[in-house]
Tab-separated table of C-alpha atoms in Angstrom:
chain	number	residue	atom	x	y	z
A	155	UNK	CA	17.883	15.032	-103.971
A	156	UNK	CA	17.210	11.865	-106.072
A	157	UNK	CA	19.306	8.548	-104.640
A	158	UNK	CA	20.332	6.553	-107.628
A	159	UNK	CA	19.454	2.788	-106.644
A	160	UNK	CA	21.774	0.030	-107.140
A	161	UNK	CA	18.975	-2.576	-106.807
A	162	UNK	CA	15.924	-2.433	-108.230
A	163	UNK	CA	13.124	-5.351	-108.183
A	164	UNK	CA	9.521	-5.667	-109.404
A	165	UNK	CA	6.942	-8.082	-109.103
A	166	UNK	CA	9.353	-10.777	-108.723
A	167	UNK	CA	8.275	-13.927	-108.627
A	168	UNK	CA	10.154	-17.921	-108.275
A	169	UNK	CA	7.696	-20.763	-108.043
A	170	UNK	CA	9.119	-24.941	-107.158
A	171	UNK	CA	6.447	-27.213	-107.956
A	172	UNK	CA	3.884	-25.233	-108.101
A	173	UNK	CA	4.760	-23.144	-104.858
A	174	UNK	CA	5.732	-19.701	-104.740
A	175	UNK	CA	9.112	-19.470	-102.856
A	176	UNK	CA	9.508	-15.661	-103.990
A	177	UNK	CA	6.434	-14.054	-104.348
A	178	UNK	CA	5.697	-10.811	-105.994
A	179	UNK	CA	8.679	-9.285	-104.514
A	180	UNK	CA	9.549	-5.813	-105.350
A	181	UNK	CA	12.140	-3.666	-103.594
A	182	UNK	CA	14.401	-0.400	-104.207
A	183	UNK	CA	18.305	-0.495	-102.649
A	184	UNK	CA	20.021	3.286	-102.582
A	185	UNK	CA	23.365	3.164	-103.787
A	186	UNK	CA	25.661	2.926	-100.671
A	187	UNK	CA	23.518	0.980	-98.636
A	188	UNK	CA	23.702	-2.095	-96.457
A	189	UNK	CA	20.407	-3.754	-97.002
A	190	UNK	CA	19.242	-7.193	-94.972
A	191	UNK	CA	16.535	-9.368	-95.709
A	192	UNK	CA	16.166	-11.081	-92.691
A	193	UNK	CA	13.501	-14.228	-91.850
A	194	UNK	CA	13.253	-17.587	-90.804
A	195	UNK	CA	14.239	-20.542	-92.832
A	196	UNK	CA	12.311	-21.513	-95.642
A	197	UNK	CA	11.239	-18.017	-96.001
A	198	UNK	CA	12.699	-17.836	-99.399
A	199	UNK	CA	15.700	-15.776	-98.445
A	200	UNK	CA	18.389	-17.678	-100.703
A	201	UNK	CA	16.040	-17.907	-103.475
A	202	UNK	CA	16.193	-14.346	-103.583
A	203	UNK	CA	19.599	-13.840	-103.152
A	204	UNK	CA	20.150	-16.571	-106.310
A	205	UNK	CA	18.107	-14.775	-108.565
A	206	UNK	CA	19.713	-11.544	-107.696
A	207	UNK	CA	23.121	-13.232	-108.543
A	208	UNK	CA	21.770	-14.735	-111.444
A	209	UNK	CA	21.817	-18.422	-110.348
A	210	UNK	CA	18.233	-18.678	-110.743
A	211	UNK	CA	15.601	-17.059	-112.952
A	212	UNK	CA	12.483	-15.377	-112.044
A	213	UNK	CA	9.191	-16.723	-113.282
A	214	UNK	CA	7.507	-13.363	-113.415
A	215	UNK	CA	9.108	-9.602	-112.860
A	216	UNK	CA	12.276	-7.809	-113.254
A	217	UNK	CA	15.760	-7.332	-111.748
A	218	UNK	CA	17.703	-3.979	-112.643
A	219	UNK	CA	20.929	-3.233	-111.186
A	220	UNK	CA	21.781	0.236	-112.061
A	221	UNK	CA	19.220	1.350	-114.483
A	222	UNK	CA	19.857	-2.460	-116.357
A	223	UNK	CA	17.686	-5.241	-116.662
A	224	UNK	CA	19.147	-8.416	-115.554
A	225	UNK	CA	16.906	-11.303	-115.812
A	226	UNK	CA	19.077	-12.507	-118.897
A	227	UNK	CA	22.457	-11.906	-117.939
A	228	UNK	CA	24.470	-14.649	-117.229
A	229	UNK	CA	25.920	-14.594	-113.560
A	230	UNK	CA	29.498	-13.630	-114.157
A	231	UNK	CA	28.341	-10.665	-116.441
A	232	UNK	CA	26.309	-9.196	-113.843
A	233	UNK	CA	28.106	-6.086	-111.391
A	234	UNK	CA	27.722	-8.449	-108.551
A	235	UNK	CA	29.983	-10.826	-106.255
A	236	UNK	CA	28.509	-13.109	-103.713
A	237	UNK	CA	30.497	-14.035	-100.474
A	238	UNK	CA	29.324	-17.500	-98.960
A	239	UNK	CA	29.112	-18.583	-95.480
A	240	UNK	CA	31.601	-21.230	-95.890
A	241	UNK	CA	33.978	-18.620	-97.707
A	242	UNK	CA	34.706	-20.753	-100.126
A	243	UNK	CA	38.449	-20.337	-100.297
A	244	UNK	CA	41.080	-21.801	-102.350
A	245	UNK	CA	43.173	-23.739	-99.863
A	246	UNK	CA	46.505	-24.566	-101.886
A	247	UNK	CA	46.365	-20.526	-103.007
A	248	UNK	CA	47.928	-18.247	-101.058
A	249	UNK	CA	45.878	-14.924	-99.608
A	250	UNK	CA	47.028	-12.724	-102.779
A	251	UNK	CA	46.545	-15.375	-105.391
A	252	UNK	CA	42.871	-16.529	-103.501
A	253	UNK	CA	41.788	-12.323	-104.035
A	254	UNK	CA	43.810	-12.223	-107.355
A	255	UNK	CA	41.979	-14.853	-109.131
A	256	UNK	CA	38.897	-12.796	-110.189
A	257	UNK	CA	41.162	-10.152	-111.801
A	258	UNK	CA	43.414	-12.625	-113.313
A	259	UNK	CA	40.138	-14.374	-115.398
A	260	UNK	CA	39.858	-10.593	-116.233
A	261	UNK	CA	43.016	-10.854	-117.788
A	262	UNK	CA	43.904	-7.666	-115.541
A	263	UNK	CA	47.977	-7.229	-115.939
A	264	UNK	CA	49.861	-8.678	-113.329
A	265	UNK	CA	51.606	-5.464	-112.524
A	266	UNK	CA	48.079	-3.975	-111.673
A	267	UNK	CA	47.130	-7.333	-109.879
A	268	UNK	CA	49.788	-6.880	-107.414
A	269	UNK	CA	48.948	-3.280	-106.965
A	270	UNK	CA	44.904	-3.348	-106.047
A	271	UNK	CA	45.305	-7.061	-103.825
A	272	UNK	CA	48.121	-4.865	-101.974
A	273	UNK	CA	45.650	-2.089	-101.739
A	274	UNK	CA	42.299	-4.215	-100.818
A	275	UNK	CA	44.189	-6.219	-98.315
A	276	UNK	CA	45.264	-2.625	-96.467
A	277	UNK	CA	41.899	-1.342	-96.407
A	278	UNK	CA	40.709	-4.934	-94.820
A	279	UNK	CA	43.349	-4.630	-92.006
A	280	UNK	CA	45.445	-7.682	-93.844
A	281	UNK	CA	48.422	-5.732	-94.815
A	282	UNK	CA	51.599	-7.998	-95.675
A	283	UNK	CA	49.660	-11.291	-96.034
A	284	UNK	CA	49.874	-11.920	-99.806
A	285	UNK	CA	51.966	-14.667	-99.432
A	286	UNK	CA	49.933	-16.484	-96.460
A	287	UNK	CA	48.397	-19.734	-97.090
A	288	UNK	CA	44.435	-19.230	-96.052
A	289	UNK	CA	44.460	-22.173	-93.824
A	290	UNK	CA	47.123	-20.389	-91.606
A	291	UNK	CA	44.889	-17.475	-89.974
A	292	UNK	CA	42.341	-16.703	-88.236
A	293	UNK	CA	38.298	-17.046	-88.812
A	294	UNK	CA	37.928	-13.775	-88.944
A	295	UNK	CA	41.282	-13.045	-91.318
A	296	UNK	CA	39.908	-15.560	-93.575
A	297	UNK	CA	36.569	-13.441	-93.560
A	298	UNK	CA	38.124	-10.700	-94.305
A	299	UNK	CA	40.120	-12.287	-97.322
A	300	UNK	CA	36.616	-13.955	-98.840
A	301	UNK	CA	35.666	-9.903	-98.242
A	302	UNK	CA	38.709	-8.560	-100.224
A	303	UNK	CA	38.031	-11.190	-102.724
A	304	UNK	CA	34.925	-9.674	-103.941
A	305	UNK	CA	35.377	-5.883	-103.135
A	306	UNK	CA	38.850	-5.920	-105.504
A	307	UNK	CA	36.551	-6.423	-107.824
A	308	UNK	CA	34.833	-3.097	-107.158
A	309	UNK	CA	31.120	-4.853	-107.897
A	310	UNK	CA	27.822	-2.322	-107.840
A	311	UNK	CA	26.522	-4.938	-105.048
A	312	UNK	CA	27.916	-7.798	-102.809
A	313	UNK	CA	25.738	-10.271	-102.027
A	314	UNK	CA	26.093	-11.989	-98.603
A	315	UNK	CA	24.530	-15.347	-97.353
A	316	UNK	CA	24.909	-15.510	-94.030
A	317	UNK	CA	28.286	-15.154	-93.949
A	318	UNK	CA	28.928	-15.145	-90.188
A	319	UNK	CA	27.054	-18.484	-89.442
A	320	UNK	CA	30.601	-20.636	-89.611
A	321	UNK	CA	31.744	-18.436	-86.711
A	322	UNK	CA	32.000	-18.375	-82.817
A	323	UNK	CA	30.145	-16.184	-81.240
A	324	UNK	CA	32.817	-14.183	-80.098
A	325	UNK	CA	33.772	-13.595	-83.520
A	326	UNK	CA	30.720	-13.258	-85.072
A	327	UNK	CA	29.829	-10.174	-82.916
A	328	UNK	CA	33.421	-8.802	-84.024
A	329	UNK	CA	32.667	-9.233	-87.518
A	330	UNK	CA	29.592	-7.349	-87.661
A	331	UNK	CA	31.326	-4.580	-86.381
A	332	UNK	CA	33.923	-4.572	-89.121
A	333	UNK	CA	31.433	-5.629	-91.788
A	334	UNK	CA	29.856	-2.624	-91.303
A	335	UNK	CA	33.110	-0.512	-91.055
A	336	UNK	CA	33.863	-1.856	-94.269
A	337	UNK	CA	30.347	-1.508	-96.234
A	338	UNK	CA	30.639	2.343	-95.420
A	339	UNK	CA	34.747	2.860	-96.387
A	340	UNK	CA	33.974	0.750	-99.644
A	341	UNK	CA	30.726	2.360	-100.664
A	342	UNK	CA	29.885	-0.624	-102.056
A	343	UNK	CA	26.272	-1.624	-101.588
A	344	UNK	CA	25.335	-4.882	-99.403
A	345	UNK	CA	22.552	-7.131	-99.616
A	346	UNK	CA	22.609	-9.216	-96.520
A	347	UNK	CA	21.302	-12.593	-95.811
A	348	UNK	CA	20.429	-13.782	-92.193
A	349	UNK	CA	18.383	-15.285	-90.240
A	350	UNK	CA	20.087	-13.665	-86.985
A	351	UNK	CA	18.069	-10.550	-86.357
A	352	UNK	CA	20.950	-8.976	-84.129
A	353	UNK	CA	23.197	-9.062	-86.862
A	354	UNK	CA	20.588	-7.336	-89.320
A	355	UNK	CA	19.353	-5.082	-86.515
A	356	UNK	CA	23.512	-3.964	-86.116
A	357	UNK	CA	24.677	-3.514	-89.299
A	358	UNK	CA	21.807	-2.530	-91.748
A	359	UNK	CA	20.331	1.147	-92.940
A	360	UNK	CA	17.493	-1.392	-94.219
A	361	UNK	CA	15.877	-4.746	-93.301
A	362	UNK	CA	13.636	-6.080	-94.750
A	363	UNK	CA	11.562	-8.837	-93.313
A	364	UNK	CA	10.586	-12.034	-95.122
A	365	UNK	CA	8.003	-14.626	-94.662
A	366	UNK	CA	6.764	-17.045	-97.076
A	367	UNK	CA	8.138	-15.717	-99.860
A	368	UNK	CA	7.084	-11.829	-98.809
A	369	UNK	CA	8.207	-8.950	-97.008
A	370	UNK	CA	5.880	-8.554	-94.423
A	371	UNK	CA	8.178	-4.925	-93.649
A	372	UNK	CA	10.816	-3.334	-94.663
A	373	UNK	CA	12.405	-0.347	-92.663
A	374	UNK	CA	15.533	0.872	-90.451
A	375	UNK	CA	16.299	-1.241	-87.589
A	376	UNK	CA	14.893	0.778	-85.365
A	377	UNK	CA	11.343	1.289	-87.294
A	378	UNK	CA	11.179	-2.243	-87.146
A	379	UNK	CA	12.044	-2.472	-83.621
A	380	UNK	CA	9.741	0.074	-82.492
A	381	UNK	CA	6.962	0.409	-85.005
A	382	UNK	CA	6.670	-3.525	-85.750
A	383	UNK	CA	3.960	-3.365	-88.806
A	384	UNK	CA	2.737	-7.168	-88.279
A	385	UNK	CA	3.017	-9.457	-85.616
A	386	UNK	CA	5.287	-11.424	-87.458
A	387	UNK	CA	7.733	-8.940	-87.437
A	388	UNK	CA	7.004	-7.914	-83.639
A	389	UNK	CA	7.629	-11.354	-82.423
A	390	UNK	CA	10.386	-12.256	-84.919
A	391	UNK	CA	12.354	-9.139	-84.353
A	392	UNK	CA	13.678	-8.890	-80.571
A	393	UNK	CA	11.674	-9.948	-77.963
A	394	UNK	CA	7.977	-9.130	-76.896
A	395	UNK	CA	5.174	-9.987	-74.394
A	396	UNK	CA	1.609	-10.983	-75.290
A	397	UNK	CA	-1.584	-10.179	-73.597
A	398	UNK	CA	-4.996	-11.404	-75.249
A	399	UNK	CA	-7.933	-9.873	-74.851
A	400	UNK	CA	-10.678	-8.282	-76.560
A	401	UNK	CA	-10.917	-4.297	-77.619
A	402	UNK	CA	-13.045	-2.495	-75.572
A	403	UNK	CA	-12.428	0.843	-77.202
A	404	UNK	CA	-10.612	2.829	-79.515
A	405	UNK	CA	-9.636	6.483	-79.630
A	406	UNK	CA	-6.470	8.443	-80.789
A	407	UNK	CA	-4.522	6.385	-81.803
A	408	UNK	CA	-4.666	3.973	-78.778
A	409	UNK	CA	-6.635	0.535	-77.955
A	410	UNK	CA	-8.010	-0.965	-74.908
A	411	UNK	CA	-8.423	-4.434	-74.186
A	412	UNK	CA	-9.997	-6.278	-71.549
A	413	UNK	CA	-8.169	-9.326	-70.213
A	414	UNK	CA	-10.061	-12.361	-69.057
A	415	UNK	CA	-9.885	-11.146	-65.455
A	416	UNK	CA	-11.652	-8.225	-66.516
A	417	UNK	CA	-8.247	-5.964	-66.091
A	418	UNK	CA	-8.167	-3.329	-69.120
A	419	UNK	CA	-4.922	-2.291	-70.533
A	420	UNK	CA	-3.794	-0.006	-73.421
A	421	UNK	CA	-1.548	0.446	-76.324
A	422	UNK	CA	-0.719	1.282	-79.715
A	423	UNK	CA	-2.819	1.209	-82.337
A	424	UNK	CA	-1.402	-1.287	-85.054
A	425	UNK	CA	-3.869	-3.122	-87.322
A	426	UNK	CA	-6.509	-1.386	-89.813
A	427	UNK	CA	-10.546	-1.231	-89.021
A	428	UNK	CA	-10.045	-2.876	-85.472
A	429	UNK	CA	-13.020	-2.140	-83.389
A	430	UNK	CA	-14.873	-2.436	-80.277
A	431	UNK	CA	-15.725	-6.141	-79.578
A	432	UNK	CA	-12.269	-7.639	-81.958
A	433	UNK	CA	-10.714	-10.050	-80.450
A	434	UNK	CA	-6.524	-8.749	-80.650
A	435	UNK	CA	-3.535	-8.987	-78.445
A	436	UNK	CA	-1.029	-6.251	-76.605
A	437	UNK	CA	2.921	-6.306	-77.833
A	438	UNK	CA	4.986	-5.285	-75.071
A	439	UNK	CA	9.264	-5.452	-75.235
A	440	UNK	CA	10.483	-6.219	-72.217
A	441	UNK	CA	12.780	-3.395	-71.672
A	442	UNK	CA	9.113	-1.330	-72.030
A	443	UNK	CA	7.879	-3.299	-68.879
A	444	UNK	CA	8.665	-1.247	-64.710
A	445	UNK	CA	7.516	-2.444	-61.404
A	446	UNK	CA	5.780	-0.056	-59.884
A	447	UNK	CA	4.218	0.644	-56.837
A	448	UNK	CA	0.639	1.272	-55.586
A	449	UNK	CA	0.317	4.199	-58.091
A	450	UNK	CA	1.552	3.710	-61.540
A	451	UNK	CA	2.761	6.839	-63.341
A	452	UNK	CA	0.107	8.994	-64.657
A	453	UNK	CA	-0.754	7.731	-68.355
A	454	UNK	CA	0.544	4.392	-67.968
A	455	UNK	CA	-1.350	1.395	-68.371
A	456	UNK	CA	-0.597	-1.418	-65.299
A	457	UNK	CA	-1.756	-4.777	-64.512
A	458	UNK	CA	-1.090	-6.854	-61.168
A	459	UNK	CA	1.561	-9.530	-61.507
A	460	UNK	CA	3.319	-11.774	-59.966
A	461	UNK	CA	6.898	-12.201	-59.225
A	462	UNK	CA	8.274	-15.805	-60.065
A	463	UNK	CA	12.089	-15.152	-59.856
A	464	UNK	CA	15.037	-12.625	-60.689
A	465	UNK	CA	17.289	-13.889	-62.628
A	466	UNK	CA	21.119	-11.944	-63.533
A	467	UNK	CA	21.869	-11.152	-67.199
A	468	UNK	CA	24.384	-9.316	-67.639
A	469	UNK	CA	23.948	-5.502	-67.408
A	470	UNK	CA	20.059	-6.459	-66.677
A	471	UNK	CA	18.135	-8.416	-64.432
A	472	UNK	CA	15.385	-10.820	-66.559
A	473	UNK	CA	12.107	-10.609	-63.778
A	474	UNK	CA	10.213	-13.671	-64.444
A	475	UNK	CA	6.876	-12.915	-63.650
A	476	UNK	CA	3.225	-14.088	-64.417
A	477	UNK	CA	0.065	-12.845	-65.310
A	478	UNK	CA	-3.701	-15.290	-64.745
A	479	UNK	CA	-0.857	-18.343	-64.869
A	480	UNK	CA	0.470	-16.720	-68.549
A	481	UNK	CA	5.019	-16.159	-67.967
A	482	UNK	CA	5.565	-12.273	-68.407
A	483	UNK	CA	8.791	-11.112	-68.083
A	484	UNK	CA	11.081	-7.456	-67.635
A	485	UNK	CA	14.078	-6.350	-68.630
A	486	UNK	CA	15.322	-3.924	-65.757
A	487	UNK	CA	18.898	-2.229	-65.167
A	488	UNK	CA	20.828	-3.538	-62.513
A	489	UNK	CA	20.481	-0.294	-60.550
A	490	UNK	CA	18.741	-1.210	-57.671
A	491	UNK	CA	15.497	0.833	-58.871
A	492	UNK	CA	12.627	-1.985	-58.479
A	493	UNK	CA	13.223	-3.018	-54.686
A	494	UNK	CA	10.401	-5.983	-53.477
A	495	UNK	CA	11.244	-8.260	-56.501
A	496	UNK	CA	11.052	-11.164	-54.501
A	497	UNK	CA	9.148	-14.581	-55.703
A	498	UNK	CA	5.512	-14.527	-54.931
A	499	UNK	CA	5.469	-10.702	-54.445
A	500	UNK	CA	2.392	-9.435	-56.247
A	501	UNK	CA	3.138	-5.869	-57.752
A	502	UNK	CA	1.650	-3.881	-60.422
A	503	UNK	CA	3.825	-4.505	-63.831
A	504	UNK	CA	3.353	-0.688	-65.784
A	505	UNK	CA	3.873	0.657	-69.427
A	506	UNK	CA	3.573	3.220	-71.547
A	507	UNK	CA	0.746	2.611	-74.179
A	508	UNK	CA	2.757	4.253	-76.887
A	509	UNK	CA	5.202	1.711	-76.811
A	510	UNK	CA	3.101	-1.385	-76.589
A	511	UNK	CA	1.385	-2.147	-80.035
A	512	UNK	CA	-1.816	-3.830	-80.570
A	513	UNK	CA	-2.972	-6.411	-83.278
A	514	UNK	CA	-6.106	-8.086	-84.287
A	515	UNK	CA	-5.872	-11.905	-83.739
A	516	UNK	CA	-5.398	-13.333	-87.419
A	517	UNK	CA	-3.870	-9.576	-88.933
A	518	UNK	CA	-1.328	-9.883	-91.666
């Protein structure tokens, strides 16, 4: 079955002084889907998002929403509505007039005003509040207003800059919740902007991962997570161990590395024509990482470390550990299952190669 896309680039391209800010960006949104580009600041992200909206214009390549090239529509002819991260509320409006105004420059009826704010303002869990002055609820309410705003519209995308940014962190991990609650019920397709990978990682069917100006990937959450394709996006997208060394061999699918203490350790695979004698480093998550004892289990790779402290998080313990003076550290459960974590203990630290991935020092 063929997806129709909402959001179609090519070969994009925005250039400031001489510098490319967007470069040669091309991607392809489904219809229905709640897309993130996700990166660092300065990675070009709002540039992106302003020449999707039409704020901007594209030096080279093409924008099609729907089958329809863009790159000369004017912004407020485009199928798109763009929620900010300061919301951008009228404060002397009250919440029906604030989500009303976009119909009423539409010259949509009154009557039929009334009808689809009452409507957008049920399926936003606001029902009643018409007649509420913004600056009397809550951050998230007012979220959800900027939200209804734009989605009464019914626009082919929303655009998002990092709308959550103005919020506690309490709230904000509320609101991702509910943004994505609302993204499916609406249909309407997202384009996300953040720079908080938990918030892509939660809500999104796609990320895509930007870094001077590029996608380095772009995947589900959990392709990213597990199958990192650079180590940008390994080290920028949750959090990882490194171990340098240089490969020693390579064979289905795996690498080995010896470690300046002469310790050889294995994992996946990740960078094209990396041979014997390459200098490259191990990617390990945390979570990936067990204490073991004398024997590690069969097939896993293992290398002595030692124990600098155990520290509570939560539903984990964080072991801070060391490796030839480099920090190393675990994510275990609290369950009791690594006993002997004590500082200075020296105990093998295991993995399974398949989930550590392996890079050539310098790869893309």
């Amino acid at each position: 079955m063929v997806i129709e896309s909402d959001l179609s680039c090519s070969g994009l391209v925005r250039r400031f002084a001489g510098h490319a800010a967007v470069d040669h960006i091309s991607l392809d949104v489904p219809a229905g889907t709640f897309f993130s580009i996700l990166g660092p600041s300065g990675c070009g992200k709002t540039t992106l998002l302003r020449l999707l909206a039409g704020f901007d214009r594209p030096d080279e390549g093409d924008i099609f929403i729907r089958g329809q090239r863009m790159n000369d529509v004017a912004p407020n002819k485009r199928p798109v509505n763009m929620v900010f991260q300061h919301l951008a509320l009228f404060p002397t409006m009250t919440v029906g007039d604030n989500i009303g105004y976009g119909l009423k420059r539409k010259k949509v009826p009154a009557a039929e005003r009334r009808r689809r704010i009452a409507r957008v303002l049920e399926q936003v869990g606001l029902p009643g509040l018409e007649n509420r002055n913004p600056q009397d609820l809550s951050g998230g309410q007012r979220q959800r207003v900027a939200l209804a705003r734009c989605l009464v519209l019914e626009p082919t995308l929303l655009l998002l800059d990092e709308p959550l940014g103005a919020l506690d962190l309490k709230l904000r991990e509320q609101m991702k919740i509910e943004l994505k609650h609302l993204q499916k019920a609406f249909g309407t397709t997202f384009v996300y902007i953040t720079h908080d990978q938990s918030e892509a990682m939660v809500m999104s069917d796609q990320v895509a991962v930007m870094r001077n100006g590029r996608f380095d990937q772009v995947a589900p959450p959990e392709v990213l997570y597990r199958e990192p394709a650079t180590p940008f996006v390994a080290g920028f997208v949750g959090d990882n161990n490194r171990l340098a060394g240089k490969v020693v061999s390579v064979a289905d699918g795996l690498a080995s590395l010896r470690l300046e203490d002469g310790s050889v350790v294995h994992g996946r695979l990740a960078s094209e024509g990396l041979g014997p004698g390459a200098l490259a480093e191990l990617y390990i998550r945390p979570e990936s990482l067990v204490f073991t004892g004398a024997d590690s289990p069969a097939g896993f790779s293992s290398l002595n470390a030692r124990v600098r402290a155990t520290l509570f998080d939560g539903a984990n313990s964080r072991v801070e550990a060391e490796h030839l003076g480099q920090p190393i550290f675990a994510r275990l459960p609290q369950d009791g299952s690594a006993p002997g974590l004590v500082p200075d203990a020296h105990l093998p630290l295991a993995w399974d190669p398949a989930l550590a991935c392996v890079f050539g020092v310098g790869s893309l």
